[in-house]
XYZ file of C-alpha atoms in Angstrom:
590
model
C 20.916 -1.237 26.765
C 22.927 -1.754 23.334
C 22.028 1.183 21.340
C 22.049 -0.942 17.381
C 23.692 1.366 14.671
C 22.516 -0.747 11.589
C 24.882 -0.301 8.442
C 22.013 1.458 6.549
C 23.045 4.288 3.786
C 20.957 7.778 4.599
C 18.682 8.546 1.784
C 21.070 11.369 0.723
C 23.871 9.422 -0.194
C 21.907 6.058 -2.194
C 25.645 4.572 -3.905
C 26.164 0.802 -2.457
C 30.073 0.978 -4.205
C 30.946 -1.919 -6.040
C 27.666 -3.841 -5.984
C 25.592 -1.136 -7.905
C 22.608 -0.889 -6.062
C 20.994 2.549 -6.112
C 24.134 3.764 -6.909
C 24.646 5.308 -10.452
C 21.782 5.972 -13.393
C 21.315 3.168 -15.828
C 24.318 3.099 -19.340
C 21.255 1.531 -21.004
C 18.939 3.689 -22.943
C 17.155 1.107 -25.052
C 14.388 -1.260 -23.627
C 15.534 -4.934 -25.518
C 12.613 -7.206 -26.819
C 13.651 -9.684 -23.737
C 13.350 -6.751 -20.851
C 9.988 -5.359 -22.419
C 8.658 -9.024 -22.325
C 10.317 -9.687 -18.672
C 8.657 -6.038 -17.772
C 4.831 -7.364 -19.133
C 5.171 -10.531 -17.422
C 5.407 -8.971 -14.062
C 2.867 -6.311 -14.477
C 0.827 -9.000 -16.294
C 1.116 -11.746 -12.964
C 0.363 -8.736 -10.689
C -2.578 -7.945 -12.077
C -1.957 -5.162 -14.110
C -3.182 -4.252 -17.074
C -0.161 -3.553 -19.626
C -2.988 -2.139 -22.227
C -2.116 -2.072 -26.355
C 1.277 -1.596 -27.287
C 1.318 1.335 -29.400
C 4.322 3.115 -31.420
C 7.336 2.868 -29.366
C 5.926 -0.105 -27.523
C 4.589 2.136 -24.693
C 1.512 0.793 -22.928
C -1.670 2.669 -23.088
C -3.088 1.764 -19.786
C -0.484 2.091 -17.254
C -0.508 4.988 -14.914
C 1.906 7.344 -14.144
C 0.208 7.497 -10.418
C 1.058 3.639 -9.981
C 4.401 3.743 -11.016
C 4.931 2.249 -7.297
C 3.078 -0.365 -7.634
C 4.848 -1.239 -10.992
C 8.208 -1.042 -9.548
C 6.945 -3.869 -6.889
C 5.759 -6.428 -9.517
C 9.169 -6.026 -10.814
C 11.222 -6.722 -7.106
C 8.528 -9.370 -6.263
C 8.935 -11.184 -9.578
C 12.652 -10.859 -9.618
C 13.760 -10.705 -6.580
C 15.048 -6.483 -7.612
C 15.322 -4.067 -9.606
C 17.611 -4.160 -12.980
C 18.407 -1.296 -15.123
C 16.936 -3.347 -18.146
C 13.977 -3.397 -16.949
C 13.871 0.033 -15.553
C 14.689 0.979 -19.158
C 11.623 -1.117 -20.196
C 9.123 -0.022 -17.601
C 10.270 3.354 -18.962
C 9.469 3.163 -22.276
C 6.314 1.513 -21.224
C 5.030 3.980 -19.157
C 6.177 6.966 -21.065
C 8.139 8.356 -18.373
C 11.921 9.463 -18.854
C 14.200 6.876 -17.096
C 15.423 9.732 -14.797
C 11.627 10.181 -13.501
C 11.745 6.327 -13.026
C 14.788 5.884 -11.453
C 14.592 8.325 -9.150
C 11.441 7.245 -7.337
C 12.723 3.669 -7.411
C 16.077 4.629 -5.888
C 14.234 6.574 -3.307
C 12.761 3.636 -1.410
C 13.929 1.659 1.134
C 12.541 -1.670 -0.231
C 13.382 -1.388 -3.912
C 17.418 -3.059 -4.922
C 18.313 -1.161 -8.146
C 21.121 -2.698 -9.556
C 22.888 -2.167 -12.749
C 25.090 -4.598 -14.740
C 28.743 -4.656 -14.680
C 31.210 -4.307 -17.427
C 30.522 -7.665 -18.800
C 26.810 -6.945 -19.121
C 26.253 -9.653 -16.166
C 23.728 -8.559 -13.304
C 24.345 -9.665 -9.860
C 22.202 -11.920 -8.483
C 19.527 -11.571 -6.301
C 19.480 -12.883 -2.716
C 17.873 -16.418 -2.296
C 16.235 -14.993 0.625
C 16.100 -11.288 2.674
C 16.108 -11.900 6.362
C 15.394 -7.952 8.299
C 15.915 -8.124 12.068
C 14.451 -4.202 13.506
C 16.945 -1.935 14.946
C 14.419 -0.273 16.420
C 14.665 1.416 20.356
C 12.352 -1.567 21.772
C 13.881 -4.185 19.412
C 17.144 -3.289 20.813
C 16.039 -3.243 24.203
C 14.957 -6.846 23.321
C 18.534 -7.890 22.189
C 18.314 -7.327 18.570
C 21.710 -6.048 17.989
C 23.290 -10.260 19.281
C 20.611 -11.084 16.570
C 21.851 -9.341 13.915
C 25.542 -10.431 14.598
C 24.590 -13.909 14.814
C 22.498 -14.693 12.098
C 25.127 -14.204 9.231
C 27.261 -16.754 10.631
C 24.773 -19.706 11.101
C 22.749 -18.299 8.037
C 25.387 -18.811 5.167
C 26.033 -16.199 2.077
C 23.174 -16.585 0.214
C 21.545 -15.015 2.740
C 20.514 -11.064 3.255
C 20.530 -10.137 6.653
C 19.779 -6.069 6.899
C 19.420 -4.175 9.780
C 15.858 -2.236 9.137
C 13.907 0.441 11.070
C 10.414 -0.051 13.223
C 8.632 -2.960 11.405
C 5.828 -2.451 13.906
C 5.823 -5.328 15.939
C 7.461 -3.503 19.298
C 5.332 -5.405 21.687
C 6.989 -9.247 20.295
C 10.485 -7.592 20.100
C 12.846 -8.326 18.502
C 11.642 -9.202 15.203
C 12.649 -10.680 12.472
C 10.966 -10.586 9.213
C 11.959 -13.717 6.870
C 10.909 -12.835 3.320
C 7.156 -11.666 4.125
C 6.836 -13.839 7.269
C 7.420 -12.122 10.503
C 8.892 -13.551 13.338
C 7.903 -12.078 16.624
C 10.002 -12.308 19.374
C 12.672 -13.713 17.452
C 15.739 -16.210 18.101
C 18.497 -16.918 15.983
C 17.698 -20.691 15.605
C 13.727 -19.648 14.824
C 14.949 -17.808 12.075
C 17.304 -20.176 10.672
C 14.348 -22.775 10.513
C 12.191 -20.605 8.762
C 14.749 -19.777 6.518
C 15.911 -23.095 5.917
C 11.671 -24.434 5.502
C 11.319 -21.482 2.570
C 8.529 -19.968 4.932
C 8.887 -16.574 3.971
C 5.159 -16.283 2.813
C 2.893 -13.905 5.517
C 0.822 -15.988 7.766
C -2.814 -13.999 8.137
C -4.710 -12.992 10.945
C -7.098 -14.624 12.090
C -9.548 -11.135 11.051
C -13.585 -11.060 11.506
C -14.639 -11.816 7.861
C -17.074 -9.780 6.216
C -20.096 -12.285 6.394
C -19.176 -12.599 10.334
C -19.015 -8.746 10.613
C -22.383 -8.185 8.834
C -24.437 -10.565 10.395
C -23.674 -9.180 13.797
C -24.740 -5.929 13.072
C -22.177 -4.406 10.697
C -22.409 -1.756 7.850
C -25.952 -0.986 9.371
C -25.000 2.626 10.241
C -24.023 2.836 6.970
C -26.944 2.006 5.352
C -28.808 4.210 7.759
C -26.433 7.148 6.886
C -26.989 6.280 2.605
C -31.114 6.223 3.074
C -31.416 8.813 5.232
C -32.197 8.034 8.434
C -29.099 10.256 9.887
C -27.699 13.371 7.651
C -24.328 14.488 7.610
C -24.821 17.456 10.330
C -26.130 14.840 12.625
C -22.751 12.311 12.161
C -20.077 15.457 12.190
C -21.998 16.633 15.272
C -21.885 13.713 17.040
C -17.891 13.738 16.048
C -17.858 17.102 17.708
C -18.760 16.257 20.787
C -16.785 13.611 21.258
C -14.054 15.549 21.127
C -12.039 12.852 18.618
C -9.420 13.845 17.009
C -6.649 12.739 14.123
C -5.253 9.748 15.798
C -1.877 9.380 13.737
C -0.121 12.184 15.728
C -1.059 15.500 14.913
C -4.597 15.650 16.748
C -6.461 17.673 14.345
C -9.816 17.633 15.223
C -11.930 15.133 13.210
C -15.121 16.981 12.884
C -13.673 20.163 11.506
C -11.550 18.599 9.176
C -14.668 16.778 7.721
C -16.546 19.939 7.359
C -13.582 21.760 5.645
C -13.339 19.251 2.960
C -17.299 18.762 2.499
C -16.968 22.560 1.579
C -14.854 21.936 -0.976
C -15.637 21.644 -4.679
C -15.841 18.472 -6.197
C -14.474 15.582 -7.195
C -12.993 15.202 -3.747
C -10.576 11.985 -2.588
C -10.347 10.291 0.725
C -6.593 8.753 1.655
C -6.108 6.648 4.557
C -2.884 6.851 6.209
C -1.414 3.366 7.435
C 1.816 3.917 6.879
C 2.421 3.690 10.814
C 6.360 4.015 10.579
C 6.605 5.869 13.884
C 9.254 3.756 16.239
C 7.026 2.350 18.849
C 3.708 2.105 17.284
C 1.752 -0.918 15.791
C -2.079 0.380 17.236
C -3.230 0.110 13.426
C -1.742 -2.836 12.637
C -3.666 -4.064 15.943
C -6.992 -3.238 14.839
C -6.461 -4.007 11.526
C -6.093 -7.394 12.053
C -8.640 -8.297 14.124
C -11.360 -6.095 12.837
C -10.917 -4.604 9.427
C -14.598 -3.706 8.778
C -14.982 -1.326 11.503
C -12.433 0.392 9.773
C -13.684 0.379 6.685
C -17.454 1.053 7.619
C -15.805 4.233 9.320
C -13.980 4.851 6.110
C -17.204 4.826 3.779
C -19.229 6.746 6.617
C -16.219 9.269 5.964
C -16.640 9.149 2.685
C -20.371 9.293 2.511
C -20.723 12.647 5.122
C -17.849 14.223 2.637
C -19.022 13.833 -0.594
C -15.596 11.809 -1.270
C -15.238 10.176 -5.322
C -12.867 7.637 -4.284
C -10.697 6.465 -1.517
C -7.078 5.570 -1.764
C -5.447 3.539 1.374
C -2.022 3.375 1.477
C -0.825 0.534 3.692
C 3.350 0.081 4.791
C 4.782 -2.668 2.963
C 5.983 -3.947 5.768
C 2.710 -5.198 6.551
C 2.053 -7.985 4.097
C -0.274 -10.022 6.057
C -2.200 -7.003 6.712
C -2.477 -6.182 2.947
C -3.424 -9.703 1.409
C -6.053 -9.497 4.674
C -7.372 -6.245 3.120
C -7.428 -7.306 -0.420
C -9.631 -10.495 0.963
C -12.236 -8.278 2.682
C -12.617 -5.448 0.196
C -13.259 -8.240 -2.856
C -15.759 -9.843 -0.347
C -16.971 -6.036 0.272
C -16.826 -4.974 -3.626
C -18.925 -8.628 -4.686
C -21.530 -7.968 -1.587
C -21.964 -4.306 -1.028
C -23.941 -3.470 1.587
C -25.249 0.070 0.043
C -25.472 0.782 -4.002
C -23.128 3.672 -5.333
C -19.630 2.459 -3.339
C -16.999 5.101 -4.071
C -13.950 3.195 -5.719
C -11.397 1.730 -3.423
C -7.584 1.390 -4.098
C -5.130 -0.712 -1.657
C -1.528 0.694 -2.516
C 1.614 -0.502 -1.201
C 4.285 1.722 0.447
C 7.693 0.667 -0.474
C 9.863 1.764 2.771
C 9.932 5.479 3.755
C 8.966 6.468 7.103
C 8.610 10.094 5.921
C 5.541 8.542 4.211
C 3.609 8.997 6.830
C 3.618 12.668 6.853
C 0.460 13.271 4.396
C 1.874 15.424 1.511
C 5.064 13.238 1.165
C 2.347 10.107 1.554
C 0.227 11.834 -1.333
C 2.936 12.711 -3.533
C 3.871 9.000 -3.196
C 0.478 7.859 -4.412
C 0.991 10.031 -7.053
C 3.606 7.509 -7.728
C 6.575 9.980 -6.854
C 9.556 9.991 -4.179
C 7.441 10.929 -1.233
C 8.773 13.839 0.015
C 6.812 16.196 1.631
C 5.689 19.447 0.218
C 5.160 23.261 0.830
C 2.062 24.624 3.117
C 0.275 26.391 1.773
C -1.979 25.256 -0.134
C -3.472 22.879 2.363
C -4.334 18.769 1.644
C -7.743 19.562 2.321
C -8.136 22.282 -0.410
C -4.811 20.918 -2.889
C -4.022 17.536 -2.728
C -4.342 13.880 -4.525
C -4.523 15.197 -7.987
C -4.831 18.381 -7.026
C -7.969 17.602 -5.686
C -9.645 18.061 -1.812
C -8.116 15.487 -0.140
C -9.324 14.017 3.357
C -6.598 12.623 5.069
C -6.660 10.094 7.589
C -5.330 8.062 9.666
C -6.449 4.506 10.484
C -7.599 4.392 13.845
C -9.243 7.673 13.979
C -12.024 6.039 11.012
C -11.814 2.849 13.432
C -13.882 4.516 16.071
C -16.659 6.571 14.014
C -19.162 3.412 13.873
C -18.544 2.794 18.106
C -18.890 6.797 18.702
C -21.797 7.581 16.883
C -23.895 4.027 18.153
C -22.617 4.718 21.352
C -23.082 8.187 21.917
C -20.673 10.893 21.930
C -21.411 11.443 25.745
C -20.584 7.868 26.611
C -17.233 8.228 24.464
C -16.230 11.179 25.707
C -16.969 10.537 29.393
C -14.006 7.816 29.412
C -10.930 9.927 30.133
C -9.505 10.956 33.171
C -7.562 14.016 34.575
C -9.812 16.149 32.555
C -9.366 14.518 29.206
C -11.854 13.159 26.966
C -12.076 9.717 25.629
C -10.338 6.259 24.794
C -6.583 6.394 23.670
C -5.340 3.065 22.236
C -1.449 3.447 23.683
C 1.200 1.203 22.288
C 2.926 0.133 24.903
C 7.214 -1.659 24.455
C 9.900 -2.019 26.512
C 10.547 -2.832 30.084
C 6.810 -3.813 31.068
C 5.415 -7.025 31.910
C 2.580 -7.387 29.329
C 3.140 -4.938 26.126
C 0.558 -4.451 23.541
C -2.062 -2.093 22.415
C -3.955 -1.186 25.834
C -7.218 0.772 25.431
C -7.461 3.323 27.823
C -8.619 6.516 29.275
C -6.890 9.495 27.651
C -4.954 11.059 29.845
C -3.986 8.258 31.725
C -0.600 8.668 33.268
C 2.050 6.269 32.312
C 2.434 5.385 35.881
C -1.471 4.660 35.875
C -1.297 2.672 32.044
C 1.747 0.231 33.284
C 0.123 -0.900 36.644
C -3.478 -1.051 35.627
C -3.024 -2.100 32.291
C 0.433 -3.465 31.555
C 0.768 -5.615 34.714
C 3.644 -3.423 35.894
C 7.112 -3.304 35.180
C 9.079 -6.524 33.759
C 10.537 -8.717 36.520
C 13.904 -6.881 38.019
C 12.973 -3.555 36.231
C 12.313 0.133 38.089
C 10.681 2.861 36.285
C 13.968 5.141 34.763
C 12.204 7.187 32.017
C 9.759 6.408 29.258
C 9.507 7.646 25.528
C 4.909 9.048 24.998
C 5.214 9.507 21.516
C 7.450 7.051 20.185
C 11.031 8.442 18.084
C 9.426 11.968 17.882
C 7.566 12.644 21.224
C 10.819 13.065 23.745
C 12.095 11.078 26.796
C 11.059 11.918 30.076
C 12.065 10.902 33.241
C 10.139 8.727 36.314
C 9.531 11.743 37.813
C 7.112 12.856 35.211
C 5.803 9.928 35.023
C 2.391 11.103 36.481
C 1.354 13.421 33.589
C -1.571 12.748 31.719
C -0.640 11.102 28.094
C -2.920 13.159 26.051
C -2.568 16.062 23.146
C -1.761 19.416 24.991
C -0.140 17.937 28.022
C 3.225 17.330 27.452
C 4.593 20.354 25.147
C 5.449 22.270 27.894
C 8.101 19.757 29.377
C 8.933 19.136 25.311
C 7.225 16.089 24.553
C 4.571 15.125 22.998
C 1.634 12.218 22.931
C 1.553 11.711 18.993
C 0.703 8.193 18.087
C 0.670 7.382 21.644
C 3.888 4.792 21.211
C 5.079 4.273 24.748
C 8.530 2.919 25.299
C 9.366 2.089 28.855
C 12.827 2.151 29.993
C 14.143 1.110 33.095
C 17.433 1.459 35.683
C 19.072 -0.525 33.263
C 19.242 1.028 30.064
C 20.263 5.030 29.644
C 18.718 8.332 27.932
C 21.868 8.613 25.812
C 21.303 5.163 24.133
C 18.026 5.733 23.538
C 18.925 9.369 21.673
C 21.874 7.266 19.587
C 19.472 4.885 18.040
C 16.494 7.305 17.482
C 19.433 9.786 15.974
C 20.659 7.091 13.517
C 17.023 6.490 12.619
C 16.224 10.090 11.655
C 19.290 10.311 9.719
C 18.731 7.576 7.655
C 14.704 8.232 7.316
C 15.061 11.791 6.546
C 13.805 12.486 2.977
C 17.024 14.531 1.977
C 14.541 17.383 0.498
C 15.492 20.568 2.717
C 18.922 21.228 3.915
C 18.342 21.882 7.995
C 17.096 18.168 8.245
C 19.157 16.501 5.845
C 22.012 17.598 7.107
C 21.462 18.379 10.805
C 19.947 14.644 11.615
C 24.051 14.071 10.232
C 25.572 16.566 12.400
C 23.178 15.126 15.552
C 24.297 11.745 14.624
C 27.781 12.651 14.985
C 28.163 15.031 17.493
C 26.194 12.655 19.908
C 28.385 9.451 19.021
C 31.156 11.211 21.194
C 31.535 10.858 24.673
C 31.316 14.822 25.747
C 29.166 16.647 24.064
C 29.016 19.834 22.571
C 25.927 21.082 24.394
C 25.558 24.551 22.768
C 26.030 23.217 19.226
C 23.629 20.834 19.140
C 20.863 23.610 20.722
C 21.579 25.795 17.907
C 21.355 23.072 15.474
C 18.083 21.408 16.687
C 17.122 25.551 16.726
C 17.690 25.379 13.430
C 16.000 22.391 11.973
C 12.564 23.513 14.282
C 12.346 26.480 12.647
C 13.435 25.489 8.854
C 12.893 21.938 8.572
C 10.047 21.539 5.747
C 8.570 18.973 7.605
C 7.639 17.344 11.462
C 10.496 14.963 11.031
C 13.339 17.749 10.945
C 11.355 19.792 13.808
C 11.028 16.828 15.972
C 14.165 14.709 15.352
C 16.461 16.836 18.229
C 13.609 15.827 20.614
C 15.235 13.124 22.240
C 18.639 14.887 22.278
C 16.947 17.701 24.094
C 15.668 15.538 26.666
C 18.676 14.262 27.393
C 20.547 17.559 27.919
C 17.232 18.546 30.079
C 16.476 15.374 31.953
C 19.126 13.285 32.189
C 22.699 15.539 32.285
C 23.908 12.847 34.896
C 24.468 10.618 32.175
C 26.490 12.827 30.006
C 28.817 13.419 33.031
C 28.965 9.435 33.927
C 30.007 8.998 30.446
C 32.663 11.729 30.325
């Protein structure tokens, strides 16, 4: 295997030298007539509404918490981010340009760039071609697709080197603009390139009048008149034994009675930000059957006594998002129950930390999204300040099939003692990957023989990744563990999103910890000093051939036990592994 080392700048040092981008703060301090206009003609063609100018030229109805969403009218409409108009959106908003800048220079998808001495701007790519580095994209050969594709691609070009765009099971992938290319070749990108398709091709989703004419939103209704109370839905939860589904496993039916108890006005946020390496379940489901979601979602929000609902979808899923704006503006114009709580699509802008809920909150809030200080808890202090149930996608996915079901019938599915369906994510060497609905606690020798069609053609079992960048590497000889929450801490792993990488006699541990290594460092937030700096030091000291064994203990000893967050603790996983599992290698390589 090729480990890829993309030439991506770590949030904690943002300066792009000569070109300007996210480098310095903006000389200019004045908006100009021409930058206010520019800056109301993109909010304007968004959608937005840029209210009455008052004194100052500042406009009444934009929102500090959708500063976000601002800042990607601008890039889509321009093609970046110049300091002219960052002035502009500034004064507009009411914010200081420091409070604006930062948050745009914080995301991965945003291209601040100032002007040069001359006052000229640089211009913008004609088009943005991102090939994943990811651990199965490079196991697919994207690292020969990133060195290719500026040659036959020309100068006007962009070709970046990204993280997980979550399409593992099509790998590599290429994303042209907003059009994705799945399994990607060199001269399949250059066509789409040189045909301008860079728009996002949608899914071929049930539609809303398909979804309730078989059947759909009729547990809802029963839930709104009546006919089942809340106790009756968060018991049937219970015993199903369901829990969080993005990684942490919290279970579902506590955290719904936690928030219920909470004073009002109370929010509901929907994590699919699904930046784990390995994982693209949501994304799945979400295109295929967005209602079940969303029933799930206002079931959620109907047992909790939720106010509104706030779903914050990676931008890296376009298709996914003009799919959802489609089916909650058929939802909205048809409901099928009077009193909907108010819905809100928002659009991540890049930042895998994201996906950890009070960096994912704070970024609603329309701040950088880093994560904050526990306690107070999101379910008593969060959106706004307000009780906030958190979610993730999948977990609201299966409240409409568990409670028409049964809770018996859901929970009898597992095996090896576990309870329930697990929808595992499944990359690398196998012969069929994709999302594979299965028995939790399945073993992954069980999931890639009964469900995967076994291992890809001149491939042997080696070692396999359970919970994607975070969860570990363990070897073939472990391979018969059940893949469920609880099971694998005590060899140190863990299931999380259930993202399964499969590696085989041909690729090596120490790879695999390079390219997960390079990912942390560039995804961690910068925030707290044991991750920013230990994902560096990790980075480093494993790029050598020997290496230091008792240095990088203590440092992964130190980011587990002072890293704000889960991606400091869990970012020496995989370099643990390796010094447990798979000390062969180091001494091959020395």
């Amino acid at each position: 295997m090729n480990s890829v080392q993309a030439d991506r700048t770590p949030r904690g040092d943002r300066s792009r030298g000569d070109t300007g981008r996210k480098g310095r703060l903006a000389r200019v301090r004045e908006a100009s007539p021409e930058a206010l206009a520019a800056v109301d003609a993109a909010l304007l063609s968004a959608g937005h509404d840029v209210g009455v100018l008052g004194a100052g030229g500042a406009g009444t109805a934009l929102r500090r918490d959708r500063l976000i969403e601002y800042l990607h009218a601008l890039q889509d409409r321009h093609g970046q981010l110049a300091e002219p108009h960052l002035v502009a959106l500034a004064q507009r908003i009411r914010l200081s340009l420091v409070e604006v800048f930062e948050v745009a220079s914080f995301y991965h998808h945003f291209d601040v760039v100032r002007a040069d001495a001359e006052g000229a701007l640089p211009a913008p790519a004609a088009v943005t071609v991102r090939v994943c580095t990811s651990l199965s994209c490079s196991l697919a050969g994207a690292s020969s697709l990133i060195d290719r594709l500026p040659k036959i691609l020309g100068t006007e070009v962009r070709v970046l080197g990204v993280p997980c765009v979550g399409r593992c099971e099509a790998a590599p992938v290429a994303v042209v603009g907003h059009n994705a290319i799945t399994s990607a070749t060199a001269e399949a990108v250059a066509a789409a390139v040189a045909s301008r398709a860079t728009a996002p091709v949608l899914p071929a989703a049930i539609e809303y009048a398909h979804y309730r004419a078989d059947g759909g939103y009729r547990l809802l209704a029963a839930c709104v008149r009546g006919e089942r109370s809340r106790d009756e839905v968060i018991d049937a939860l219970a015993a199903s034994g369901l829990r969080g589904l993005g990684g942490a496993g919290f279970p579902t039916a506590r955290k719904w009675r936690i928030v219920a108890a909470q004073p009002a006005p109370r929010y509901l946020v929907v994590n699919i930000d699904e930046g784990e390496p390995g994982t693209f379940k949501d994304r799945h489901y979400l295109e295929r059957d967005p209602h079940r979601f969303l029933e799930g979602m206002l079931i959620a929000a109907w047992a909790c006594g939720i106010d509104a609902v706030y779903v914050y979808l990676r931008d890296e899923y376009h298709a996914c998002r003009e799919l959802l704006r489609r089916e909650l503006a058929a939802l909205r114009a048809d409901p099928p129950v009077p009193g909907l709580p108010g819905i809100e699509l928002r659009r991540g802008a890049g930042a895998y930390i994201c996906g950890e809920e009070s960096a994912l909150i704070e970024s609603l809030e329309g701040k950088r999204g880093m994560p904050r200080l526990r306690p107070p808890y999101v379910a008593e202090v969060g959106l706004f300040g307000r009780p906030t149930l958190e979610h993730n996608f999948e977990t609201l996915y299966w409240v409409r099939t568990i409670i028409e079901q049964g809770a018996p019938t859901f929970a009898a599915q597992g095996r090896h003692g576990r309870s329930g369906l697990r929808s595992y994510s499944v990359s690398g060497r196998v012969r069929t990957p994709g999302v594979k609905l299965a028995p939790a606690g399945i073993s992954v020798r069980e999931l890639i023989d009964e469900h995967c069609g076994g291992m890809a053609d001149g491939h042997a079992l080696y070692a396999y990744l359970p919970g994607g960048a975070s969860g570990g590497i363990l070897p073939a000889s472990l391979a018969d563990l059940p893949l469920d929450f609880d099971t694998l801490q005590p060899h140190g792993a863990f299931i999380g999103s259930a993202a399964v990488i499969v590696l085989s006699q041909h690729d090596r541990a120490i790879d695999a910890a390079r390219n997960l290594s390079a990912f942390f460092e560039y995804e961690s937030c910068g925030q707290c000093t044991p991750c920013r700096v230990g994902t560096q030091k990790l980075r480093a000291l494993i790029a050598t051939e020997r290496w230091d064994e008792s240095l990088l203990r203590e440092i992964a000893a130190v980011m587990r036990d002072a890293s704000i967050c889960g991606l400091g603790q869990s970012a020496p996983n995989a370099i643990e592994s390796v010094l447990r599992y798979f000390p062969h290698e180091l001494r091959e390589a020395s």
